[in-house]
Coordinates of C-alpha atoms and ligand atoms in Angstrom, one line a residue:
X1 CA 0.2 0.0 0.1
X2 CA 1.2 3.5 -0.9
X3 CA 0.2 7.0 2.4
X4 CA 1.0 10.2 1.8
X5 CA 2.3 11.8 5.2
X6 CA 4.4 14.4 6.7
X7 CA 7.4 13.8 8.8
X8 CA 6.9 15.1 12.5
X9 CA 10.8 14.1 13.4
X10 CA 14.5 12.8 12.6
X11 CA 16.5 11.0 14.5
X12 CA 19.8 9.4 12.5
X13 CA 17.9 7.1 9.8
X14 CA 14.4 6.7 11.1
X15 CA 11.5 9.3 10.4
X16 CA 8.7 9.7 12.0
X17 CA 5.6 9.7 9.7
X18 CA 1.9 11.0 10.4
X19 CA 0.3 8.9 7.8
X20 CA -2.8 10.3 5.7
X21 CA -5.0 7.7 7.5
X22 CA -4.1 8.9 10.9
X23 CA -1.3 6.5 11.9
X24 CA 2.0 7.4 13.5
X25 CA 4.9 5.5 12.0
X26 CA 8.4 4.5 11.9
X27 CA 9.5 5.0 8.1
X28 CA 13.5 4.2 6.6
X29 CA 14.9 6.2 3.6
X30 CA 14.3 3.5 0.6
X31 CA 17.9 3.1 -1.3
X32 CA 16.7 5.0 -4.9
X33 CA 15.9 8.3 -2.4
X34 CA 19.2 8.4 0.0
X35 CA 21.2 9.0 -3.5
X36 CA 18.9 12.0 -3.8
X37 CA 17.5 14.5 -1.1
X38 CA 17.5 13.7 2.6
X39 CA 14.0 14.1 4.3
X40 CA 14.0 17.0 7.3
X41 CA 11.0 16.8 9.3
X42 CA 8.3 18.6 7.8
X43 CA 8.3 17.1 4.4
X44 CA 5.4 15.2 2.7
X45 CA 6.5 12.1 1.7
X46 CA 5.0 8.7 -0.4
X47 CA 5.5 6.1 2.0
X48 CA 5.2 2.5 1.2
X49 CA 4.1 0.2 3.7
X50 CA 5.8 -3.6 3.0
X51 CA 4.2 -6.3 5.8
X52 CA 5.5 -4.2 9.2
X53 CA 7.9 -1.9 7.4
X54 CA 7.4 1.4 5.5
X55 CA 9.6 3.0 3.6
X56 CA 9.9 6.6 2.2
X57 CA 10.0 6.8 -1.7
X58 CA 9.7 10.4 -2.4
X59 CA 9.8 14.0 -1.3
X60 CA 7.3 16.0 -2.5
X61 CA 8.1 19.3 -3.6
X62 CA 8.9 21.8 -0.8
X63 CA 8.6 25.2 -0.5
X64 CA 10.1 27.0 2.3
X65 CA 13.4 25.5 4.4
X66 CA 14.8 27.1 7.9
X67 CA 18.2 26.0 9.0
X68 CA 18.7 25.4 12.6
X69 CA 16.4 24.3 13.1
X70 CA 16.5 22.3 9.6
X71 CA 12.7 22.4 8.6
X72 CA 10.3 22.3 5.6
X73 CA 7.2 23.8 4.6
X74 CA 6.8 25.6 7.6
X75 CA 3.2 27.6 7.1
X76 CA 3.9 30.3 9.7
X77 CA 6.3 31.7 11.9
X78 CA 4.8 33.2 15.4
X79 CA 6.7 36.0 16.4
X80 CA 6.4 36.7 20.1
X81 CA 7.1 39.9 21.4
X82 CA 5.8 41.0 25.4
X83 CA 5.1 44.2 26.2
X84 CA 7.9 44.4 28.8
X85 CA 9.8 42.2 30.6
X86 CA 12.1 42.4 28.2
X87 CA 10.5 45.9 27.1
X88 CA 9.5 45.8 23.2
X89 CA 12.1 46.6 20.7
X90 CA 10.5 48.3 17.4
X91 CA 13.7 47.1 15.4
X92 CA 14.4 43.5 16.6
X93 CA 10.6 43.1 16.1
X94 CA 10.9 44.2 12.5
X95 CA 13.9 42.1 12.4
X96 CA 11.9 38.8 13.2
X97 CA 10.0 40.4 10.0
X98 CA 11.7 40.5 7.8
X99 CA 13.5 37.4 8.5
X100 CA 10.1 35.7 7.8
X101 CA 9.8 37.4 4.4
X102 CA 13.3 36.8 3.4
X103 CA 12.3 33.1 4.5
X104 CA 9.2 33.1 2.8
X105 CA 7.1 32.2 6.1
X106 CA 4.0 34.2 6.8
X107 CA 5.0 35.7 10.1
X108 CA 2.0 36.4 13.0
X109 CA 2.7 38.9 15.6
X110 CA 1.9 37.9 18.9
X111 CA 2.4 40.0 21.4
X112 CA 2.3 38.9 25.6
X113 CA 2.1 40.9 29.1
X114 CA -0.4 43.6 28.0
X115 CA -1.6 43.1 31.4
X116 CA 1.8 44.3 32.9
X117 CA 1.2 47.7 30.7
X118 CA -1.1 51.3 30.9
X119 CA -3.8 51.5 28.3
X120 CA -1.8 54.2 27.0
X121 CA 1.8 52.6 26.9
X122 CA 3.2 53.7 24.1
X123 CA 3.4 50.2 22.9
X124 CA -0.2 50.5 21.6
X125 CA 1.4 52.6 19.2
X126 CA 3.5 50.0 17.4
X127 CA 0.4 46.9 17.5
X128 CA -1.9 49.9 15.8
X129 CA 1.1 50.5 13.0
X130 CA 1.2 46.5 12.8
X131 CA -2.6 46.6 12.3
X132 CA -3.0 48.8 10.1
X133 CA 0.0 47.3 7.5
X134 CA -2.1 44.3 7.6
X135 CA 0.1 42.3 10.0
X136 CA -2.1 39.1 11.7
X137 CA -1.4 40.1 15.3
X138 CA -2.5 38.8 18.3
X139 CA -2.5 39.8 21.9
X140 CA -1.9 38.1 24.8
X141 CA -2.5 38.4 28.4
X142 CA -2.0 37.0 31.6
X143 CA -5.8 36.0 32.4
X144 CA -7.2 36.6 29.1
X145 CA -8.8 33.8 26.7
X146 CA -6.2 33.0 24.0
X147 CA -8.3 30.9 21.1
X148 CA -7.3 33.5 18.7
X149 CA -3.9 32.4 19.0
X150 CA -5.4 29.0 19.2
X151 CA -7.0 29.2 15.4
X152 CA -3.9 30.2 13.9
X153 CA -2.4 27.3 14.9
X154 CA -5.0 24.8 13.3
X155 CA -4.0 22.8 10.4
X156 CA -0.8 24.3 9.9
X157 CA 3.0 23.9 10.6
X158 CA 4.5 26.1 12.8
X159 CA 7.7 27.9 14.7
X160 CA 7.6 30.4 17.3
X161 CA 10.3 32.7 17.8
X162 CA 11.0 35.4 20.4
X163 CA 13.7 36.3 23.1
X164 CA 14.5 34.2 26.1
X165 CA 11.6 35.7 28.6
X166 CA 8.5 36.9 25.9
X167 CA 6.1 34.2 27.0
X168 CA 6.9 31.1 24.3
X169 CA 6.6 28.2 26.7
X170 CA 4.2 29.9 29.0
X171 CA 1.5 30.3 25.1
X172 CA 2.4 26.8 24.8
X173 CA 1.6 24.7 27.9
X174 CA -1.6 26.8 28.0
X175 CA -2.8 24.8 24.8
X176 CA -1.3 22.0 26.3
X177 CA -0.7 21.5 29.7
X178 CA 0.5 18.1 28.6
X179 CA 3.1 19.9 26.9
X180 CA 5.7 18.9 29.0
X181 CA 5.2 15.5 29.6
X182 CA 4.8 14.9 25.8
X183 CA 8.4 16.5 25.5
X184 CA 10.0 14.3 28.4
X185 CA 8.1 11.4 26.7
X186 CA 10.1 11.7 23.1
X187 CA 13.4 12.2 24.9
X188 CA 12.7 9.2 26.7
X189 CA 12.2 7.4 23.5
X190 CA 15.2 8.6 21.8
X191 CA 17.3 7.4 24.5
X192 CA 17.0 4.2 23.1
X193 CA 19.5 3.9 20.4
X194 CA 23.2 4.8 21.3
X195 CA 24.0 6.9 18.9
X196 CA 20.5 8.2 17.6
X197 CA 21.0 12.0 16.8
X198 CA 18.3 14.0 18.2
X199 CA 16.7 16.5 15.4
X200 CA 13.5 18.9 15.4
X201 CA 10.4 17.6 16.8
X202 CA 6.9 18.5 15.7
X203 CA 4.4 18.5 18.9
X204 CA 0.9 17.6 17.9
X205 CA -0.9 21.2 19.8
X206 CA -4.0 22.5 18.8
X207 CA -4.5 20.7 16.3
X208 CA -1.3 21.8 14.6
X209 CA 2.1 21.4 14.7
X210 CA 4.3 23.2 16.1
X211 CA 8.5 22.6 16.6
X212 CA 10.0 22.6 19.5
X213 CA 13.1 24.9 18.4
X214 CA 13.0 28.6 17.8
X215 CA 12.7 29.4 14.1
X216 CA 15.5 32.3 13.7
X217 CA 19.0 30.3 14.8
X218 CA 20.3 34.3 14.3
X219 CA 18.9 37.5 13.0
X220 CA 22.6 38.6 10.9
X221 CA 21.3 40.0 7.6
X222 CA 25.2 39.4 6.6
X223 CA 23.9 36.4 4.7
X224 CA 21.7 38.1 2.6
X225 CA 20.7 39.6 -0.2
X226 CA 19.4 43.3 -0.4
X227 CA 17.6 43.3 -3.8
X228 CA 15.8 40.4 -2.2
X229 CA 15.3 42.4 1.1
X230 CA 14.2 45.2 -0.8
X231 CA 11.5 42.9 -2.8
X232 CA 10.4 40.4 0.0
X233 CA 9.0 43.2 2.9
X234 CA 5.3 42.7 2.9
X235 CA 4.5 46.2 3.4
X236 CA 6.0 47.2 -0.2
X237 CA 4.1 44.4 -1.6
X238 CA 1.7 46.8 -3.2
X239 CA 3.9 50.0 -3.6
X240 CA 6.6 48.1 -6.1
X241 CA 6.6 50.5 -9.2
X242 CA 9.7 52.8 -8.9
X243 CA 11.8 53.5 -11.8
X244 CA 14.5 50.7 -11.9
X245 CA 14.2 47.4 -11.5
X246 CA 16.6 47.1 -9.1
X247 CA 15.7 50.3 -6.9
X248 CA 16.5 49.3 -3.0
X249 CA 13.9 52.2 -2.3
X250 CA 16.7 54.3 -0.8
X251 CA 17.6 57.9 -2.8
X252 CA 16.6 56.7 -6.4
X253 CA 14.7 58.9 -8.4
X254 CA 10.7 57.9 -9.1
X255 CA 10.9 55.5 -6.0
X256 CA 7.3 53.8 -5.4
X257 CA 7.9 53.3 -2.1
X258 CA 9.3 56.3 -0.8
X259 CA 6.2 57.6 -2.7
X260 CA 4.2 55.5 -0.7
X261 CA 6.0 56.2 2.4
X262 CA 5.6 59.9 2.0
X263 CA 1.9 59.9 1.4
X264 CA 1.5 57.2 4.5
X265 CA 0.7 54.3 3.0
X266 CA 3.6 52.8 4.2
X267 CA 4.8 52.5 7.7
X268 CA 7.3 54.8 8.3
X269 CA 8.7 52.8 11.7
X270 CA 8.7 49.8 8.7
X271 CA 10.8 52.1 6.3
X272 CA 13.5 53.3 8.8
X273 CA 13.9 49.6 10.3
X274 CA 14.1 48.8 6.8
X275 CA 16.9 51.5 6.0
X276 CA 18.6 50.3 9.3
X277 CA 18.5 46.5 8.0
X278 CA 20.2 47.7 4.8
X279 CA 22.9 49.5 6.6
X280 CA 24.1 46.1 8.1
X281 CA 24.3 43.9 4.6
X282 CA 26.8 43.5 2.5
X283 CA 27.1 44.7 -1.6
X284 CA 25.1 42.0 -3.0
Ligands
GDP301 N1 2.3 39.0 33.4 C1 2.5 38.0 32.7 N2 3.5 37.5 32.6 C2 3.6 36.6 31.5 C3 3.3 36.8 30.3 N3 3.4 35.3 29.3 C4 4.4 35.0 30.0 N4 4.8 35.9 31.4 C5 5.7 35.4 32.3 O1 7.5 35.6 31.3 C6 8.4 34.9 31.9 C7 8.9 33.7 31.0 O2 8.0 33.4 30.4 P1 8.4 32.4 29.5 O3 7.2 31.5 28.7 O4 9.6 30.9 29.8 O5 9.1 33.3 28.0 P2 10.0 32.4 27.1 O6 11.7 32.3 27.5 O7 9.6 32.8 25.8 O8 10.0 30.9 26.9 C8 7.3 33.5 32.5 O9 7.5 34.4 34.2 C9 5.8 33.9 32.3 O10 4.9 33.5 33.6 C10 1.5 37.5 30.2 O11 1.1 37.0 29.3 N5 1.4 37.9 31.6
MG302 MG1 11.3 28.8 26.7
ZN303 ZN1 12.2 51.8 -4.8

């Protein structure tokens, strides 16, 4: 029998695959596949059932890839930002957004600890700016509902990004109080072979899959291209009417992006952060 499935964990030579019929099986990579690509967490695969064994025959096309964590076909990244403790930082937040844009992963902004700030706190100005710019924004406070967050998770592969202390673990544990247990169970199961190397694991949470490692290993833009960033920034998408094809929207004449910023159609905050990031990048 042939099935389609999704790899949710890899350990040396074995792959845990969720089959379309709901079974979770361990599969090995079949000979002809080994010569080509290595299966990764998130891969959609064709699996053949042979007696009590399962072999991965084929890897279907990937639509994006993260490195460290090694994971593919990521639907979305939750960029988790706290209003305080640690304080909100506009450039840091936009850097995570730009990283998501460059990786072709849809960003969702999750602001936490709203219960700790007054209603006139400056963070609200930034939250409104993101909402106004068309971003998906989720607001979280200690006692409030997290149904909003939950609904975004459904049927998707997600990663969570954000500084330590912003509330990532808290968020996941509120959704699934057994999560700690699951994590321990998997580490235990992994202990059986001496040479197993742990990679990324996808956990089934709130009807979706969430990677157990932070989404971006670095916020350095050293190895990214200015040209690519100038095209992928979400806020710029609707205004790419620049005179020059390779316009970086800095000091070029007849730039659609700069015009849109002047007219208040593109957030000045985002544009200024974009310029700062460009400055950090090497020449293309
Ligand atoms: N008041 C308040 N505290 C929060 C909220 N979210 C997280 N915390 C606290 O922030 C601290 C760090 O949270 P944690 O989930 O460990 O952050 P992580 O490093 O991103 O995983 C913990 O003491 C949490 O109880 C929130 O929405 N409101
Ligand atoms: Mg944590
Ligand atoms: Zn331009």
